[in-house]
Amino acid sequence: MSDQFWPWWPLLPLYPYGCRRTLVRELIPGQVWSLEQLQGVFYVAVPIRMTVLRLQAGLLLYAPVPPTGEVRAALAELERQHGPVCTIVLPTSSGLEHKLPVPAMARAFPQAQVWVTPRQWSFPLPLPLSWLGFPAGRTRVLFEQGLPHSDELAWIPLGPLDLGLGTFMEVACLHRASGCLLVTDALVAIGAEPPELFGADPTPLLFHARERGEEPLTDTPEQRRRGWQRLVLFASYLRPDPLELPGWRELLGGLLAPGLRSPRAYFGLYPFRWQPGWQAEFHRLVPGEQPTLQVAPVLERLVFPRCQAALLAWIRCLAREPQLRWLVPAHYEAPLACSSERLGELAAELEGRPWAPDGGSWAYLAGIDRALVRWGVVPASPAVAAQEWPKD
């Protein structure tokens, strides 16, 4: 559909490529909204979220998503009710999926001020933000050039952390009026059931719910649930322990099978074989029916393996915010009921268990991390900047 078209998808060719359906949800009545899309690789798709805050001056967009016609129409309706989009915030220095939509969103709202975290970087060439499409005259750097709406918002930085090629930095935002704490990638809340966003097209769930490539994509609640659990394991560990790659005979045996001769089914290509016990692996990651607050495993092992102290200090800094009532991450579930006590418990839990493990489902991530250190791409002892950033 034309209102779901995203022309810049080749810059980061993630599913669903040029067609991005958007789900709009009101998280806190009259104050906070979520605009959600899917993104992923080979149908390993999870929600990505832009959060909209109502402020006295208008609307703030935190972690923009691609501004399709559907997104712009939803924001126009919010503007009609609550005032103009006045502020656009890129709360990470390294997340490409959050960075790439910002220039297009800035062009869609030419009166809005754009704020970015310090230490922005690009690869393979270090280019200035204006060359990456950020409007030079209205782009400012958080902390270094002030803080937007500091009478209504608190800004709490994680980092900057040295990643070798670039810097990891994430800035959380507390909306005092609603008690919503907005975070980007470091913390997630994963639910046991597929998110509502898959309702219009459950293809990613049905694709991964199968056991073999020649099986059709059958739509049942159980298949959706099974597919979601496997997507979560993929997205969390890249190659979880219960997953094996089939041999060539099995891999090619499903190609062009009846009912699978379409791009939707990748023409029967299905290079996965799940071993018994994979459900137990999911339940270790998501132990209950309610969404589980945790550090994203892929970041724990690839970004924070030698920076636990910085992450724990950040979580405890978030826990000192007395107005905190809800957590709104940029991925998976939101809002999640939260409190200072819960964040304090999370920090204690992280200290009390093995950090960034090497075995089990963590083994593949650990191998990537060790290779990056061995090749000198990632520093063995990353520097943590000592700046004292103001919150307001």
Short mmCIF file of N, CA, C and O in Angstrom, two decimals, residues 236-326:
data_model
loop_
_atom_site.label_atom_id
_atom_site.label_comp_id
_atom_site.label_asym_id
_atom_site.label_seq_id
_atom_site.Cartn_x
_atom_site.Cartn_y
_atom_site.Cartn_z
N SER A 236 17.33 -12.95 20.30
CA SER A 236 18.08 -12.79 21.54
C SER A 236 19.49 -13.36 21.44
O SER A 236 20.44 -12.78 21.99
N TYR A 237 19.65 -14.50 20.75
CA TYR A 237 20.94 -15.20 20.76
C TYR A 237 21.56 -15.38 19.37
O TYR A 237 22.67 -15.92 19.27
N LEU A 238 20.84 -14.99 18.31
CA LEU A 238 21.26 -15.17 16.92
C LEU A 238 21.28 -16.65 16.51
O LEU A 238 20.70 -17.01 15.49
N ARG A 239 21.95 -17.49 17.27
CA ARG A 239 21.92 -18.93 17.00
C ARG A 239 21.79 -19.66 18.34
O ARG A 239 22.79 -20.08 18.93
N PRO A 240 20.57 -19.81 18.83
CA PRO A 240 20.37 -20.44 20.15
C PRO A 240 20.84 -21.89 20.15
O PRO A 240 20.91 -22.55 19.10
N ASP A 241 21.11 -22.39 21.32
CA ASP A 241 21.70 -23.73 21.47
C ASP A 241 20.86 -24.85 20.87
O ASP A 241 21.41 -25.78 20.27
N PRO A 242 19.49 -24.82 20.96
CA PRO A 242 18.72 -25.95 20.42
C PRO A 242 18.58 -25.93 18.90
O PRO A 242 17.84 -26.75 18.35
N LEU A 243 19.24 -25.01 18.21
CA LEU A 243 19.08 -24.87 16.77
C LEU A 243 20.25 -25.52 16.03
O LEU A 243 21.41 -25.29 16.37
N GLU A 244 19.92 -26.32 15.03
CA GLU A 244 20.93 -26.89 14.15
C GLU A 244 20.62 -26.52 12.71
O GLU A 244 19.46 -26.20 12.37
N LEU A 245 21.63 -26.58 11.86
CA LEU A 245 21.44 -26.34 10.43
C LEU A 245 21.30 -27.68 9.73
O LEU A 245 22.15 -28.56 9.90
N PRO A 246 20.26 -27.88 8.92
CA PRO A 246 20.07 -29.17 8.26
C PRO A 246 21.09 -29.38 7.15
O PRO A 246 21.72 -28.44 6.66
N GLY A 247 21.25 -30.63 6.74
CA GLY A 247 22.13 -30.95 5.63
C GLY A 247 21.55 -30.48 4.31
O GLY A 247 20.37 -30.10 4.21
N TRP A 248 22.37 -30.53 3.27
CA TRP A 248 21.94 -30.03 1.97
C TRP A 248 20.75 -30.80 1.43
O TRP A 248 19.85 -30.22 0.80
N ARG A 249 20.70 -32.11 1.66
CA ARG A 249 19.58 -32.90 1.14
C ARG A 249 18.26 -32.42 1.72
O ARG A 249 17.28 -32.23 1.00
N GLU A 250 18.24 -32.24 3.05
CA GLU A 250 17.02 -31.75 3.69
C GLU A 250 16.71 -30.31 3.29
O GLU A 250 15.55 -29.94 3.06
N LEU A 251 17.76 -29.48 3.20
CA LEU A 251 17.56 -28.08 2.85
C LEU A 251 16.94 -27.94 1.47
O LEU A 251 16.01 -27.15 1.27
N LEU A 252 17.42 -28.69 0.50
CA LEU A 252 16.93 -28.57 -0.86
C LEU A 252 15.64 -29.35 -1.07
O LEU A 252 14.92 -29.09 -2.04
N GLY A 253 15.34 -30.28 -0.15
CA GLY A 253 14.15 -31.09 -0.33
C GLY A 253 12.86 -30.32 -0.26
O GLY A 253 11.85 -30.73 -0.83
N GLY A 254 12.86 -29.20 0.46
CA GLY A 254 11.64 -28.41 0.58
C GLY A 254 11.46 -27.37 -0.50
O GLY A 254 10.39 -26.73 -0.57
N LEU A 255 12.47 -27.14 -1.33
CA LEU A 255 12.37 -26.11 -2.36
C LEU A 255 11.25 -26.43 -3.35
O LEU A 255 11.13 -27.56 -3.84
N LEU A 256 10.44 -25.41 -3.61
CA LEU A 256 9.35 -25.49 -4.59
C LEU A 256 8.35 -26.59 -4.26
O LEU A 256 7.68 -27.12 -5.16
N ALA A 257 8.22 -26.94 -2.97
CA ALA A 257 7.20 -27.90 -2.57
C ALA A 257 5.81 -27.31 -2.82
O ALA A 257 5.63 -26.08 -2.83
N PRO A 258 4.80 -28.13 -3.07
CA PRO A 258 3.45 -27.62 -3.31
C PRO A 258 2.99 -26.68 -2.19
O PRO A 258 3.14 -26.99 -1.01
N GLY A 259 2.45 -25.57 -2.60
CA GLY A 259 1.99 -24.56 -1.65
C GLY A 259 3.06 -23.61 -1.16
O GLY A 259 2.75 -22.66 -0.42
N LEU A 260 4.31 -23.85 -1.55
CA LEU A 260 5.41 -23.00 -1.08
C LEU A 260 6.14 -22.32 -2.23
O LEU A 260 7.24 -21.81 -2.04
N ARG A 261 5.52 -22.30 -3.40
CA ARG A 261 6.18 -21.72 -4.57
C ARG A 261 5.89 -20.23 -4.68
O ARG A 261 5.30 -19.75 -5.64
N SER A 262 6.32 -19.49 -3.65
CA SER A 262 6.07 -18.05 -3.63
C SER A 262 7.14 -17.37 -2.78
O SER A 262 7.72 -18.00 -1.88
N PRO A 263 7.41 -16.09 -3.05
CA PRO A 263 8.37 -15.38 -2.20
C PRO A 263 7.96 -15.35 -0.74
O PRO A 263 8.81 -15.30 0.14
N ARG A 264 6.65 -15.37 -0.47
CA ARG A 264 6.18 -15.34 0.92
C ARG A 264 6.75 -16.49 1.72
O ARG A 264 7.07 -16.35 2.91
N ALA A 265 6.92 -17.65 1.09
CA ALA A 265 7.46 -18.84 1.75
C ALA A 265 8.93 -19.06 1.42
O ALA A 265 9.48 -20.12 1.71
N TYR A 266 9.58 -18.05 0.85
CA TYR A 266 10.98 -18.18 0.40
C TYR A 266 11.15 -19.43 -0.47
O TYR A 266 12.20 -20.07 -0.45
N PHE A 267 10.09 -19.74 -1.22
CA PHE A 267 10.10 -20.87 -2.16
C PHE A 267 10.48 -22.20 -1.49
O PHE A 267 11.04 -23.09 -2.13
N GLY A 268 10.17 -22.30 -0.21
CA GLY A 268 10.45 -23.55 0.50
C GLY A 268 11.80 -23.61 1.17
O GLY A 268 12.13 -24.61 1.81
N LEU A 269 12.60 -22.56 1.07
CA LEU A 269 13.90 -22.54 1.75
C LEU A 269 13.68 -22.38 3.25
O LEU A 269 13.05 -21.43 3.70
N TYR A 270 14.22 -23.32 4.03
CA TYR A 270 14.04 -23.30 5.48
C TYR A 270 15.27 -23.93 6.13
O TYR A 270 15.30 -25.12 6.43
N PRO A 271 16.33 -23.14 6.35
CA PRO A 271 17.61 -23.70 6.82
C PRO A 271 17.72 -23.87 8.33
O PRO A 271 18.72 -23.49 8.93
N PHE A 272 16.67 -24.39 8.96
CA PHE A 272 16.68 -24.53 10.41
C PHE A 272 16.16 -25.92 10.80
O PHE A 272 15.28 -26.48 10.15
N ARG A 273 16.71 -26.43 11.89
CA ARG A 273 16.19 -27.65 12.50
C ARG A 273 16.25 -27.46 14.01
O ARG A 273 17.33 -27.33 14.59
N TRP A 274 15.07 -27.45 14.64
CA TRP A 274 14.98 -27.23 16.07
C TRP A 274 15.03 -28.56 16.81
O TRP A 274 14.34 -29.51 16.46
N GLN A 275 15.85 -28.61 17.84
CA GLN A 275 16.04 -29.82 18.63
C GLN A 275 15.09 -29.84 19.82
O GLN A 275 14.60 -28.80 20.27
N PRO A 276 14.78 -31.03 20.35
CA PRO A 276 13.95 -31.11 21.56
C PRO A 276 14.55 -30.25 22.68
O PRO A 276 15.76 -30.19 22.85
N GLY A 277 13.67 -29.61 23.40
CA GLY A 277 14.11 -28.76 24.51
C GLY A 277 14.15 -27.28 24.17
O GLY A 277 14.44 -26.46 25.06
N TRP A 278 13.82 -26.93 22.92
CA TRP A 278 13.90 -25.51 22.59
C TRP A 278 12.86 -24.69 23.37
O TRP A 278 13.10 -23.52 23.70
N GLN A 279 11.68 -25.31 23.67
CA GLN A 279 10.69 -24.57 24.45
C GLN A 279 11.21 -24.24 25.84
O GLN A 279 10.96 -23.15 26.36
N ALA A 280 11.96 -25.18 26.45
CA ALA A 280 12.53 -24.92 27.77
C ALA A 280 13.51 -23.76 27.71
O ALA A 280 13.61 -22.96 28.66
N GLU A 281 14.23 -23.65 26.59
CA GLU A 281 15.17 -22.52 26.43
C GLU A 281 14.41 -21.20 26.39
O GLU A 281 14.84 -20.21 26.98
N PHE A 282 13.27 -21.19 25.70
CA PHE A 282 12.46 -19.97 25.69
C PHE A 282 11.96 -19.63 27.08
O PHE A 282 12.00 -18.47 27.51
N HIS A 283 11.50 -20.63 27.82
CA HIS A 283 10.95 -20.36 29.15
C HIS A 283 12.03 -19.96 30.15
O HIS A 283 11.72 -19.32 31.16
N ARG A 284 13.27 -20.31 29.89
CA ARG A 284 14.35 -19.78 30.72
C ARG A 284 14.54 -18.29 30.47
O ARG A 284 14.88 -17.53 31.39
N LEU A 285 14.33 -17.88 29.23
CA LEU A 285 14.46 -16.46 28.88
C LEU A 285 13.23 -15.67 29.30
O LEU A 285 13.33 -14.55 29.79
N VAL A 286 12.05 -16.26 29.12
CA VAL A 286 10.78 -15.62 29.47
C VAL A 286 10.04 -16.58 30.40
O VAL A 286 9.24 -17.40 29.97
N PRO A 287 10.29 -16.51 31.71
CA PRO A 287 9.82 -17.55 32.62
C PRO A 287 8.34 -17.50 32.98
O PRO A 287 7.82 -18.46 33.55
N GLY A 288 7.64 -16.42 32.67
CA GLY A 288 6.24 -16.34 33.06
C GLY A 288 5.38 -15.83 31.93
O GLY A 288 5.84 -15.57 30.82
N GLU A 289 4.07 -15.71 32.21
CA GLU A 289 3.14 -15.21 31.21
C GLU A 289 3.26 -13.70 31.03
O GLU A 289 2.94 -13.17 29.97
N GLN A 290 3.70 -12.99 32.06
CA GLN A 290 3.85 -11.55 31.97
C GLN A 290 5.20 -11.19 31.35
O GLN A 290 6.18 -11.93 31.49
N PRO A 291 5.29 -10.06 30.64
CA PRO A 291 6.56 -9.65 30.05
C PRO A 291 7.67 -9.57 31.09
O PRO A 291 7.46 -9.12 32.23
N THR A 292 8.85 -10.02 30.72
CA THR A 292 9.99 -10.11 31.62
C THR A 292 10.97 -8.99 31.34
O THR A 292 11.48 -8.86 30.22
N LEU A 293 11.25 -8.16 32.35
CA LEU A 293 12.23 -7.10 32.21
C LEU A 293 13.63 -7.68 32.27
O LEU A 293 13.96 -8.43 33.19
N GLN A 294 14.47 -7.35 31.30
CA GLN A 294 15.82 -7.89 31.25
C GLN A 294 16.70 -7.06 30.35
O GLN A 294 16.22 -6.22 29.57
N VAL A 295 18.00 -7.28 30.46
CA VAL A 295 18.96 -6.73 29.51
C VAL A 295 18.89 -7.58 28.25
O VAL A 295 18.88 -8.81 28.33
N ALA A 296 18.82 -6.96 27.10
CA ALA A 296 18.78 -7.70 25.86
C ALA A 296 20.02 -8.59 25.76
O ALA A 296 21.14 -8.09 25.81
N PRO A 297 19.87 -9.92 25.64
CA PRO A 297 21.04 -10.82 25.65
C PRO A 297 22.09 -10.48 24.60
O PRO A 297 23.29 -10.55 24.88
N VAL A 298 21.67 -10.11 23.40
CA VAL A 298 22.65 -9.83 22.35
C VAL A 298 23.50 -8.62 22.72
O VAL A 298 24.70 -8.56 22.40
N LEU A 299 22.93 -7.66 23.44
CA LEU A 299 23.73 -6.51 23.88
C LEU A 299 24.59 -6.88 25.08
O LEU A 299 25.73 -6.41 25.20
N GLU A 300 24.05 -7.70 25.99
CA GLU A 300 24.85 -8.11 27.14
C GLU A 300 26.16 -8.77 26.70
O GLU A 300 27.21 -8.53 27.27
N ARG A 301 26.08 -9.61 25.63
CA ARG A 301 27.27 -10.37 25.23
C ARG A 301 28.14 -9.65 24.21
O ARG A 301 29.36 -9.88 24.16
N LEU A 302 27.56 -8.74 23.41
CA LEU A 302 28.36 -8.08 22.37
C LEU A 302 28.70 -6.62 22.68
O LEU A 302 29.67 -6.10 22.14
N VAL A 303 27.92 -5.97 23.52
CA VAL A 303 28.18 -4.56 23.84
C VAL A 303 28.67 -4.39 25.27
O VAL A 303 29.60 -3.62 25.53
N PHE A 304 28.06 -5.11 26.23
CA PHE A 304 28.36 -4.90 27.64
C PHE A 304 29.22 -5.98 28.31
O PHE A 304 29.28 -6.01 29.54
N PRO A 305 29.86 -6.90 27.60
CA PRO A 305 30.54 -8.00 28.32
C PRO A 305 31.62 -7.52 29.27
O PRO A 305 31.90 -8.18 30.27
N ARG A 306 32.23 -6.38 28.98
CA ARG A 306 33.27 -5.84 29.86
C ARG A 306 32.86 -4.48 30.44
O ARG A 306 33.71 -3.72 30.90
N CYS A 307 31.55 -4.19 30.40
CA CYS A 307 31.06 -2.89 30.88
C CYS A 307 29.89 -3.08 31.85
O CYS A 307 28.99 -2.24 31.90
N GLN A 308 29.90 -4.16 32.60
CA GLN A 308 28.79 -4.42 33.51
C GLN A 308 28.63 -3.29 34.52
O GLN A 308 27.51 -2.88 34.84
N ALA A 309 29.73 -2.77 35.02
CA ALA A 309 29.64 -1.73 36.05
C ALA A 309 28.92 -0.50 35.53
O ALA A 309 28.10 0.10 36.24
N ALA A 310 29.20 -0.10 34.29
CA ALA A 310 28.54 1.08 33.71
C ALA A 310 27.05 0.84 33.55
O ALA A 310 26.23 1.73 33.83
N LEU A 311 26.67 -0.36 33.10
CA LEU A 311 25.26 -0.67 32.93
C LEU A 311 24.54 -0.70 34.27
O LEU A 311 23.44 -0.14 34.42
N LEU A 312 25.15 -1.31 35.28
CA LEU A 312 24.51 -1.37 36.60
C LEU A 312 24.37 0.02 37.20
O LEU A 312 23.34 0.34 37.82
N ALA A 313 25.37 0.86 37.01
CA ALA A 313 25.28 2.23 37.53
C ALA A 313 24.13 2.98 36.87
O ALA A 313 23.40 3.76 37.52
N TRP A 314 23.93 2.76 35.57
CA TRP A 314 22.84 3.41 34.84
C TRP A 314 21.49 2.92 35.35
O TRP A 314 20.58 3.74 35.59
N ILE A 315 21.34 1.61 35.52
CA ILE A 315 20.07 1.08 36.01
C ILE A 315 19.76 1.64 37.40
O ILE A 315 18.61 2.02 37.70
N ARG A 316 20.77 1.74 38.24
CA ARG A 316 20.54 2.27 39.59
C ARG A 316 20.26 3.78 39.54
O ARG A 316 19.52 4.30 40.39
N CYS A 317 20.80 4.45 38.55
CA CYS A 317 20.47 5.87 38.37
C CYS A 317 19.01 6.02 37.95
O CYS A 317 18.29 6.89 38.44
N LEU A 318 18.55 5.15 37.05
CA LEU A 318 17.14 5.16 36.66
C LEU A 318 16.25 4.89 37.88
O LEU A 318 15.17 5.48 38.02
N ALA A 319 16.70 3.99 38.75
CA ALA A 319 15.91 3.61 39.91
C ALA A 319 15.75 4.75 40.92
O ALA A 319 14.89 4.67 41.81
N ARG A 320 16.55 5.78 40.81
CA ARG A 320 16.45 6.91 41.75
C ARG A 320 15.38 7.92 41.34
O ARG A 320 15.20 8.93 42.03
N GLU A 321 14.67 7.65 40.24
CA GLU A 321 13.62 8.58 39.79
C GLU A 321 12.31 8.24 40.51
O GLU A 321 11.68 7.23 40.23
N PRO A 322 11.87 9.09 41.44
CA PRO A 322 10.69 8.75 42.25
C PRO A 322 9.39 8.73 41.46
O PRO A 322 8.41 8.11 41.89
N GLN A 323 9.32 9.42 40.32
CA GLN A 323 8.07 9.49 39.56
C GLN A 323 7.87 8.30 38.61
O GLN A 323 6.85 8.19 37.94
N LEU A 324 8.84 7.40 38.56
CA LEU A 324 8.80 6.28 37.64
C LEU A 324 7.63 5.34 37.94
O LEU A 324 7.47 4.88 39.06
N ARG A 325 6.80 5.08 36.90
CA ARG A 325 5.69 4.13 37.05
C ARG A 325 5.63 3.13 35.89
O ARG A 325 5.06 2.05 36.04
N TRP A 326 6.17 3.50 34.73
CA TRP A 326 6.07 2.66 33.54
C TRP A 326 7.40 2.66 32.80
O TRP A 326 8.11 3.67 32.80
#
